[in-house]
Each structure stands twice: as C-alpha cells, then as structure tokens.
Short mmCIF file of C-alpha atoms in Angstrom, two decimals:
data_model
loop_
_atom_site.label_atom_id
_atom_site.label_comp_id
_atom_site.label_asym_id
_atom_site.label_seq_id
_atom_site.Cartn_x
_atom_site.Cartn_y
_atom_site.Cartn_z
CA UNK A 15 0.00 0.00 0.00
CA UNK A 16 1.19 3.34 -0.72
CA UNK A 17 2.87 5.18 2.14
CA UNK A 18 0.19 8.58 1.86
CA UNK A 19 -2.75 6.72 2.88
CA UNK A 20 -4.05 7.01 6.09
CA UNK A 21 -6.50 4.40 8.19
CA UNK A 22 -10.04 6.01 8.70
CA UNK A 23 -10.79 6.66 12.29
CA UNK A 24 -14.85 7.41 11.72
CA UNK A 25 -17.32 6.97 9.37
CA UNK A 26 -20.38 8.71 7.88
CA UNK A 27 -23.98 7.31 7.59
CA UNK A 28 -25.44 8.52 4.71
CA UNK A 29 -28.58 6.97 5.95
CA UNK A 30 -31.99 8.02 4.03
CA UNK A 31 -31.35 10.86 1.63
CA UNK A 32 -34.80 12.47 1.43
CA UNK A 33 -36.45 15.69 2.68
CA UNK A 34 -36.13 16.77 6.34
CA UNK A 35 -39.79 16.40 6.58
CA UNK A 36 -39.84 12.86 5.90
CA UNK A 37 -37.20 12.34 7.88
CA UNK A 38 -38.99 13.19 10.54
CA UNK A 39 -42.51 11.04 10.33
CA UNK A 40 -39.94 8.20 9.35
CA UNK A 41 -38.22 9.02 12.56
CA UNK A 42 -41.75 8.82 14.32
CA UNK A 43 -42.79 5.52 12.34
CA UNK A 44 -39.52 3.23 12.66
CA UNK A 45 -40.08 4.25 16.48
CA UNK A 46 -43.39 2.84 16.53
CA UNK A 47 -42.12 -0.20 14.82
CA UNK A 48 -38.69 -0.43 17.57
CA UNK A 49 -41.56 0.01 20.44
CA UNK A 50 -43.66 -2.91 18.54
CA UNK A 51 -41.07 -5.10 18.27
CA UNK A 52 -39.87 -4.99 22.22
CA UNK A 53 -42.79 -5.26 23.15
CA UNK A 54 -44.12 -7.88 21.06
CA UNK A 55 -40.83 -10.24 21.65
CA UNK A 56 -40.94 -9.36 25.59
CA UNK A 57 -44.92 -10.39 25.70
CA UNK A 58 -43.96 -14.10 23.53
CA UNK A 59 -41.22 -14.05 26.28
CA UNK A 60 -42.67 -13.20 29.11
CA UNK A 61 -45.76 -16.22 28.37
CA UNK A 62 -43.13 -18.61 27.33
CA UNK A 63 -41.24 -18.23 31.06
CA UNK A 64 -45.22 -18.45 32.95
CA UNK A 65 -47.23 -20.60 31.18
CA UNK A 66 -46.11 -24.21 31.77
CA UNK A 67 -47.93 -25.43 28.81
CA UNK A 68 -45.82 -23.52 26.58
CA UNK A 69 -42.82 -25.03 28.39
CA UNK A 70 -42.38 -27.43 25.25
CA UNK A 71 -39.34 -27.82 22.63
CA UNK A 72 -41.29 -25.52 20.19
CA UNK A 73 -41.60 -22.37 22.13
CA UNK A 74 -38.07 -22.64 23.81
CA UNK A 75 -36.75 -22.32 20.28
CA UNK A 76 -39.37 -19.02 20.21
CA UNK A 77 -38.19 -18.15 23.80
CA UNK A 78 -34.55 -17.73 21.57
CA UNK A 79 -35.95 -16.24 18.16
CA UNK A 80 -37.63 -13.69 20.54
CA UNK A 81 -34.45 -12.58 22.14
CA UNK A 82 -32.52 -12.50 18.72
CA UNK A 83 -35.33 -10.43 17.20
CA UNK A 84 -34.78 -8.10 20.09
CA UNK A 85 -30.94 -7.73 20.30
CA UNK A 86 -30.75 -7.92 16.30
CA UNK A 87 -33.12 -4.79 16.34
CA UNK A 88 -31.66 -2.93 19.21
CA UNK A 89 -28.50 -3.53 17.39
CA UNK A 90 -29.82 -2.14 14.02
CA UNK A 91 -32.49 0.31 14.69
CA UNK A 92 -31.21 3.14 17.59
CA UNK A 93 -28.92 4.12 15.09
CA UNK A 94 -31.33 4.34 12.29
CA UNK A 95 -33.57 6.48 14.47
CA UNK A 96 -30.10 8.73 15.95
CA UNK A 97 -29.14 9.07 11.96
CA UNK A 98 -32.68 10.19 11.21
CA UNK A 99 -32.90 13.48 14.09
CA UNK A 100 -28.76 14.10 13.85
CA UNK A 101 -27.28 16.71 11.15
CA UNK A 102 -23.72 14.78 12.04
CA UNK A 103 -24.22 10.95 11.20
CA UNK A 104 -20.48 10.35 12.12
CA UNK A 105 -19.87 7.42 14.06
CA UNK A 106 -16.20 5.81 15.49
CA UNK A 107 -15.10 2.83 13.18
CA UNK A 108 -14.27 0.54 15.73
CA UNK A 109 -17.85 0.55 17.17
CA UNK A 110 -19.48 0.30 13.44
CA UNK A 111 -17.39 -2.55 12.76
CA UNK A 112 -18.75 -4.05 16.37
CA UNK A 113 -22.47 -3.53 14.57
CA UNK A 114 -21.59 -5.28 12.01
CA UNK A 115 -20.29 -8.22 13.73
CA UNK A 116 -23.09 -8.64 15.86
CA UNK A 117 -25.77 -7.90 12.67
CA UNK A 118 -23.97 -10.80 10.94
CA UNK A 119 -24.33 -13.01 14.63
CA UNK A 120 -27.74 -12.27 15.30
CA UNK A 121 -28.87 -12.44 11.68
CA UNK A 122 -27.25 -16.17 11.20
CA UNK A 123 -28.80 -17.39 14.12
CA UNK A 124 -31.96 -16.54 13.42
CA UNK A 125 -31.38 -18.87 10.50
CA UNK A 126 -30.71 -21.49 12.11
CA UNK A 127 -32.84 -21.39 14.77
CA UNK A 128 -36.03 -21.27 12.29
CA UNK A 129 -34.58 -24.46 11.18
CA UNK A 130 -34.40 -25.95 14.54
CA UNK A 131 -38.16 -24.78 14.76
CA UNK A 132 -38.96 -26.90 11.72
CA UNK A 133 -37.21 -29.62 12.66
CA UNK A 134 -39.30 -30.00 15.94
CA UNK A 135 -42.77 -29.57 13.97
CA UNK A 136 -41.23 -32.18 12.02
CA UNK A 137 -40.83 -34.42 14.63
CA UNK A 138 -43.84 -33.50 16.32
CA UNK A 139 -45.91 -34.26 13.19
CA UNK A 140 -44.69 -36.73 11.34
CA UNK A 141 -42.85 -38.75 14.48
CA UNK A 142 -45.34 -37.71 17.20
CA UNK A 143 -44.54 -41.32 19.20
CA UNK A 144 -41.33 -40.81 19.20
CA UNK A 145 -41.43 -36.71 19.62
CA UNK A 146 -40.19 -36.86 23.10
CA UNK A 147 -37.47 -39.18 22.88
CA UNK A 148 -35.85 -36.89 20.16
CA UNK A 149 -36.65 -33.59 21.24
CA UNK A 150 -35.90 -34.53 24.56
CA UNK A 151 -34.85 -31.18 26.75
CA UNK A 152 -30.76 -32.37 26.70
CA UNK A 153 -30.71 -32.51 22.99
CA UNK A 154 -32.57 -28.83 23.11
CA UNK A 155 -30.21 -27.46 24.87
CA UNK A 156 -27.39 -29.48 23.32
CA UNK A 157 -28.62 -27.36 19.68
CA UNK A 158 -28.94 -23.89 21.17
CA UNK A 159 -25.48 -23.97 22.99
CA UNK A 160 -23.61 -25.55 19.60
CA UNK A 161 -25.65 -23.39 17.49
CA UNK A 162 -25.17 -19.62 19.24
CA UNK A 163 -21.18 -21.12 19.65
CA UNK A 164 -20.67 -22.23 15.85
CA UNK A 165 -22.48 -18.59 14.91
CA UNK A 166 -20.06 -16.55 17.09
CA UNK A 167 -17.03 -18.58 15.58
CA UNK A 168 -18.34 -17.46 12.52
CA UNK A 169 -19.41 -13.88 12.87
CA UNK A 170 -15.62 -13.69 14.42
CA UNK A 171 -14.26 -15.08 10.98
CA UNK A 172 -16.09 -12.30 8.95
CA UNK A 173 -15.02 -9.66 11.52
CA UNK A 174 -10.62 -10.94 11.57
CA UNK A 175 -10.79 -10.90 7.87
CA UNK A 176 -12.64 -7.50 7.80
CA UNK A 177 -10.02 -6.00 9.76
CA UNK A 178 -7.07 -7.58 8.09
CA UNK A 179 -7.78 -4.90 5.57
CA UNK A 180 -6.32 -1.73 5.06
CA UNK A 181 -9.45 1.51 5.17
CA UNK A 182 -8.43 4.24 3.92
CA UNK A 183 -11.19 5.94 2.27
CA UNK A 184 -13.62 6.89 1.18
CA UNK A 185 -15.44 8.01 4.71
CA UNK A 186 -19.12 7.94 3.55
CA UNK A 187 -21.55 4.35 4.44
CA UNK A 188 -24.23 4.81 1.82
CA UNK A 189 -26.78 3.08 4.50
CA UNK A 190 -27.57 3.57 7.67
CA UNK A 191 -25.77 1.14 9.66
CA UNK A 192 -23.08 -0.32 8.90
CA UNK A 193 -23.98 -3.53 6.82
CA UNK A 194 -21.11 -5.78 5.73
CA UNK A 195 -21.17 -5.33 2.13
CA UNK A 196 -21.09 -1.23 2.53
CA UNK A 197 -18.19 -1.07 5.04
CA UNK A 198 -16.13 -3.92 2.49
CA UNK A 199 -16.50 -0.95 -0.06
CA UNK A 200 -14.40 1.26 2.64
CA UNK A 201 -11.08 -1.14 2.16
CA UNK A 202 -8.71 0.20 -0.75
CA UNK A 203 -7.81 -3.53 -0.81
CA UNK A 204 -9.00 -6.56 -2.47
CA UNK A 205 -11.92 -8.29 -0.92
CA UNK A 206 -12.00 -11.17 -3.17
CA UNK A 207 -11.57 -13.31 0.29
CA UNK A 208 -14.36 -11.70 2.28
CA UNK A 209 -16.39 -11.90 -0.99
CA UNK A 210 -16.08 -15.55 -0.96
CA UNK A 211 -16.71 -16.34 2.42
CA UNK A 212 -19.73 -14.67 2.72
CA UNK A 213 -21.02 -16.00 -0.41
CA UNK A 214 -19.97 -19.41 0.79
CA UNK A 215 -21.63 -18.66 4.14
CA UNK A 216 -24.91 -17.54 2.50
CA UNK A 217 -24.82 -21.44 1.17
CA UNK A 218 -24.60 -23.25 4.15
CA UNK A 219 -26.59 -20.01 6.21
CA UNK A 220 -29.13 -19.70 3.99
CA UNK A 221 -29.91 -22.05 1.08
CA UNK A 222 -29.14 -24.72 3.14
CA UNK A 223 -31.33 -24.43 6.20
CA UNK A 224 -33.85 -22.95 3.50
CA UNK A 225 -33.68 -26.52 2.20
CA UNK A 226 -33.82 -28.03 5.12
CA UNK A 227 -37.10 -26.52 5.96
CA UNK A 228 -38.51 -26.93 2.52
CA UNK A 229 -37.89 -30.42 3.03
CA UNK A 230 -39.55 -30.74 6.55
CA UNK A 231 -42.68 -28.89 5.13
CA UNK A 232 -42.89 -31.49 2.30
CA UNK A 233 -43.32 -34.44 4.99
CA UNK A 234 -45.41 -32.55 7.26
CA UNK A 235 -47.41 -31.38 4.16
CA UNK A 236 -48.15 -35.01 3.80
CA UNK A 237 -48.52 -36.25 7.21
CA UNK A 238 -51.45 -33.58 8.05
CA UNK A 239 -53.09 -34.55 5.14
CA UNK A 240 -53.58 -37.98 6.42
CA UNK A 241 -54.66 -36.45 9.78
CA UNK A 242 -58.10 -37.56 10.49
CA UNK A 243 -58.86 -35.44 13.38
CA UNK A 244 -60.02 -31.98 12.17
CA UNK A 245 -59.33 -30.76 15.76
CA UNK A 246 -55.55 -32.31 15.25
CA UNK A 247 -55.52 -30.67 11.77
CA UNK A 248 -55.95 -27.22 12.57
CA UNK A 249 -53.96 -27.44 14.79
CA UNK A 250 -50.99 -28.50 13.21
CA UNK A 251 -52.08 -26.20 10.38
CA UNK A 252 -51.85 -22.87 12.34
CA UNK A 253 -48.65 -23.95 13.94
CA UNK A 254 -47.17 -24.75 10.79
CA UNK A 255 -48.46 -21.99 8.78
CA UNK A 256 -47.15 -18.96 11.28
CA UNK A 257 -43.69 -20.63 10.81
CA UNK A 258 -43.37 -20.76 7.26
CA UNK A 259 -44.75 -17.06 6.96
CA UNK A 260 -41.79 -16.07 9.48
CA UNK A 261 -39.75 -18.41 7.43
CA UNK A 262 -40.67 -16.67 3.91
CA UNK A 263 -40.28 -13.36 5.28
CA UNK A 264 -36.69 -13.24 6.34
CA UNK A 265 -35.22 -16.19 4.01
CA UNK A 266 -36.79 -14.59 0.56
CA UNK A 267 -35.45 -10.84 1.88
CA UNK A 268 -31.84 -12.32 2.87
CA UNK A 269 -31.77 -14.89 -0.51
CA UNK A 270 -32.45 -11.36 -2.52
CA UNK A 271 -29.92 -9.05 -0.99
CA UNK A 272 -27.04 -11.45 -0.73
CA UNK A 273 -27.32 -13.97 -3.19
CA UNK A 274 -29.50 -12.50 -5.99
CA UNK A 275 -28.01 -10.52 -9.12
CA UNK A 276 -27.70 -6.38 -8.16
CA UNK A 277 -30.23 -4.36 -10.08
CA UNK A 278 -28.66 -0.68 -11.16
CA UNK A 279 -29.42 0.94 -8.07
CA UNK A 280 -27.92 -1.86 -5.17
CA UNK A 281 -27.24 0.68 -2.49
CA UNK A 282 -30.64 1.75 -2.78
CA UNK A 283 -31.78 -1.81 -3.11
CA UNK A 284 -30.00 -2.74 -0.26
CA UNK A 285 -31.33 -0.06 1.92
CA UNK A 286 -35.23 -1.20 1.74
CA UNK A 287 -34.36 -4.84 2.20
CA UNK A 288 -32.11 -4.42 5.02
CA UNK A 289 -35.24 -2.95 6.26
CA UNK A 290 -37.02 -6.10 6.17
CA UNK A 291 -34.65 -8.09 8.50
CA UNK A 292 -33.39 -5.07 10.76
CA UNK A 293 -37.16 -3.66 11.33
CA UNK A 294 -39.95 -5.10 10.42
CA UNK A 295 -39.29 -9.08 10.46
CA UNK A 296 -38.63 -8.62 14.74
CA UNK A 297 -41.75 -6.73 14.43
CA UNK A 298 -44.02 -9.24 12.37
CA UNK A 299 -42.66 -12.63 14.08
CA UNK A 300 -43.88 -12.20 17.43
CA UNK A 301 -47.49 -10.83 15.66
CA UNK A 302 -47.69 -13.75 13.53
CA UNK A 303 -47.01 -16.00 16.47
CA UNK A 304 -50.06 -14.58 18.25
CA UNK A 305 -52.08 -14.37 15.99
CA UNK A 306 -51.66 -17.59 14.24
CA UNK A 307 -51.18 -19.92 16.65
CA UNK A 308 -53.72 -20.95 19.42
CA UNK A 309 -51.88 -22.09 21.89
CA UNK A 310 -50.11 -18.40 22.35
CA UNK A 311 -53.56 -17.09 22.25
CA UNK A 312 -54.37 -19.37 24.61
CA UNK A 313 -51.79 -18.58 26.75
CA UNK A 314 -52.48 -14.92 26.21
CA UNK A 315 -55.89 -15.15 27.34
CA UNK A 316 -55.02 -17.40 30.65
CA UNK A 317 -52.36 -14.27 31.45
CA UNK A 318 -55.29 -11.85 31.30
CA UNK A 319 -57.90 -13.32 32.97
CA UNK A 320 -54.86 -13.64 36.19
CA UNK A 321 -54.40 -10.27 35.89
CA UNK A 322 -58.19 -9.04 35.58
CA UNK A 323 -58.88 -11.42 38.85
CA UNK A 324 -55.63 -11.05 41.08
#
C-alpha cells in the first residue's frame, strides 16, 4: 500500500437521503415499529417463562428467536432512528465494525434457529410417538449452545478478515448502519476473500437451512393430510403456517440481498431490504405467532384473565 494513505478513524452514515420532513414522520414511524417489536418479543417471552404449557421444545426455540429479534433490532435500529434526528451521522469505526459483527451473529442465528423450529414440527408431526425421545430437553439445549457457539465462531471469521484490511477511504456508508457489504467498499484492498466467504456462508446459512425446511414442510405437508382429526388438523395447520410465513419473510429478503443478481441501483436496493430483516421481520414474528397460533392465544388469554382477577 502506498505510504500517503491514512486508516479512517470514523465513518459517515449517509442513511436516508430524502427531505427533512420525511425524515422526521420516518423518525416517528420506525419508532413505533422499535416500540412494537420490544414489546411484542418481551410479551412471547414473558408467556413462554409463565405458562407451563408452553414449556415445550417448540416455544423454547421461540423463547430464543424472541431474544434475537430483540438484540438484532436494538442492534440495528437506535442508530437508524439517531441518523434520522442528527445533522452529524459520524460514528467511530471501531464501534461500526462491532455492529456489524453482531448484525452478521444475530442475523445467522436466526437462520438457524427457524430451522431448529422446523425440525421439531417435524418431529412432532410426522414422528409424534417418538417426539419426546428426540426432542428430549438435553438434545434442546445441546442445539442452542452448539448453534449460538458455531455462529459466534463465525461472525468472528467475517469480523478478523474484515479487519485484516487496510481503510483508507472513502469516509461515507451509503446506508444507515453499517452492513457488511457497505463497510467492504471502505477497504482500498482486495476483498475477493471476504467476498467468498460470505457468499460461501450464505450457502450453508441460507440455502441450506432454507432446504432443510422446505424439506420438513414437504413431509409434514403429507402427514397432516392424512390427519383424520379436524381438531388435530388445525392445529398443526396454524402452527405450521405462522412458521413458514416467518420463514418466507426473512429467508426470501436475505436470498435477494445477498445472493440475488444487483439491479442498477444496489445501495438503494440494499437499503429497503435491510429494512425487512433489521425492522420489520422482529416486528411481524412475534405478531404472527399470536395471531396464528392458538396455543399463544391461549396462553395470552389465561395471562389476562390472572391479571383481571388477582
């Protein structure tokens, strides 16, 4: 590298580039959307930890998508709301490449855990005598532990071979917070290597726990179909079908932004579909949780009535 270039100390988020005035009702409506999606996650939380009959393989996998909707957002979203209020969007370097390892931690174990999820309704459904002999409570725990530790190790890859790279320019994020793929445009090196490993991670991240779940839905597909029980069918049915819309959601928005073609306008691109993952998936899973399924209703309705008679 030449000897007149100089390591960046701080970056600036270009963020949303419209008028002040949208700026603020944005401001006012990603708020409403941050204050949604605590307190959505912390209610699916908080009736996971009382209810016993939620204390079940299923909704201690939603007892962990809960929390990872909630730090990936708190991660994510305070800075999108500072960005939108503040004329200086500067922020250090060193604690925009700490956002960017924990987006990439957060955002890979919510992949796996949906898988986890759909192995369990897979199990459940199509192996229901046998459901508690797999998904016994040491093998639960036994997937959570390996997969927040292998997720880590791997965030921690993406972050030594971001910073084995020189940045020297240019100081401008065109987003606003620092995503991988905007701070790699930062290095006046080659990132051929990070390139590769995060398309390689996409493979095994995404396409193939998307595959694994495609796969589970097949066979439990199948197996409700020959359910005879209508009560046992629904059911199934409205457990099943607030998964996969969870499951569509954040796959089909992640598939698109890191493994599709760019159109002409990717920063732009990426902007609205980071929105998707960073915003309004935390937002939508705990909704479609409660609203889709009974037993959260349910459980929802048992946590009322406590509270209207204590």
């Amino acid at each position: 590298m030449g000897g007149n270039q100089t390591w960046i100390t701080e970056v600036t988020l270009l963020g949303f580039q419209v008028d002040p005035a949208l700026e603020l009702f944005l401001f006012e409506l990603f708020c409403l959307f941050y204050m949604l999606t605590l307190l959505g996650n912390e209610v699916i939380l908080g009736l996971i930890c009382l209810d016993s009959r939620l204390h079940t393989p299923m909704y201690f996998f939603l007892s962990h998508l809960a929390i990872v909707d909630m730090a990936y957002a708190s991660n994510n979203v305070p800075k999108i709301l500072a960005n939108l209020v503040n004329l200086k969007r500067t922020t250090s370097f060193v604690p925009c490449i700490m956002q960017t390892f924990l987006y990439l931690a957060f955002a890979h174990i919510e992949c796996l855990i949906l898988v986890m999820m759909s192995y369990d309704r897979f199990v459940a459904i199509c192996h229901p005598l046998h459901y508690t002999v797999i998904m016994n409570w040491r093998m639960c725990m036994v997937l959570a532990v390996t997969c927040w530790v292998f997720i880590f190790l791997l965030a921690l890859v993406h972050l030594i071979l971001i910073l084995r790279l020189p940045f020297c320019g240019p100081h401008e994020i065109n987003h606003f917070f620092c995503e991988i793929l905007s701070v790699l445009k930062l290095a006046c090196a080659d990132t051929w290597l990070n390139q590769v490993v995060i398309f390689v991670a996409c493979v095994f991240i995404l396409l193939g726990p998307l595959c694994l779940v495609l796969v589970s839905y097949v066979h439990i597909l199948f197996a409700i179909l020959r359910i005879r029980s209508g009560e046992g069918c629904r059911k199934a049915f409205s457990t099943c079908s607030s998964h996969l819309c969870v499951v569509g959601l954040f796959f089909g928005s992640a598939i698109v932004m890191y493994m599709a073609p760019k159109s002409h306008h990717p920063e732009e691109q990426q902007k609205i579909l980071s929105l998707f993952y960073s915003l309004f998936n935390p937002m939508l899973n705990p909704l479609i949780y409660s609203l889709g399924n009974a037993e959260v209703k349910g459980a929802l309705r048992r946590a009322l009535y406590k509270q209207r008679h204590m």
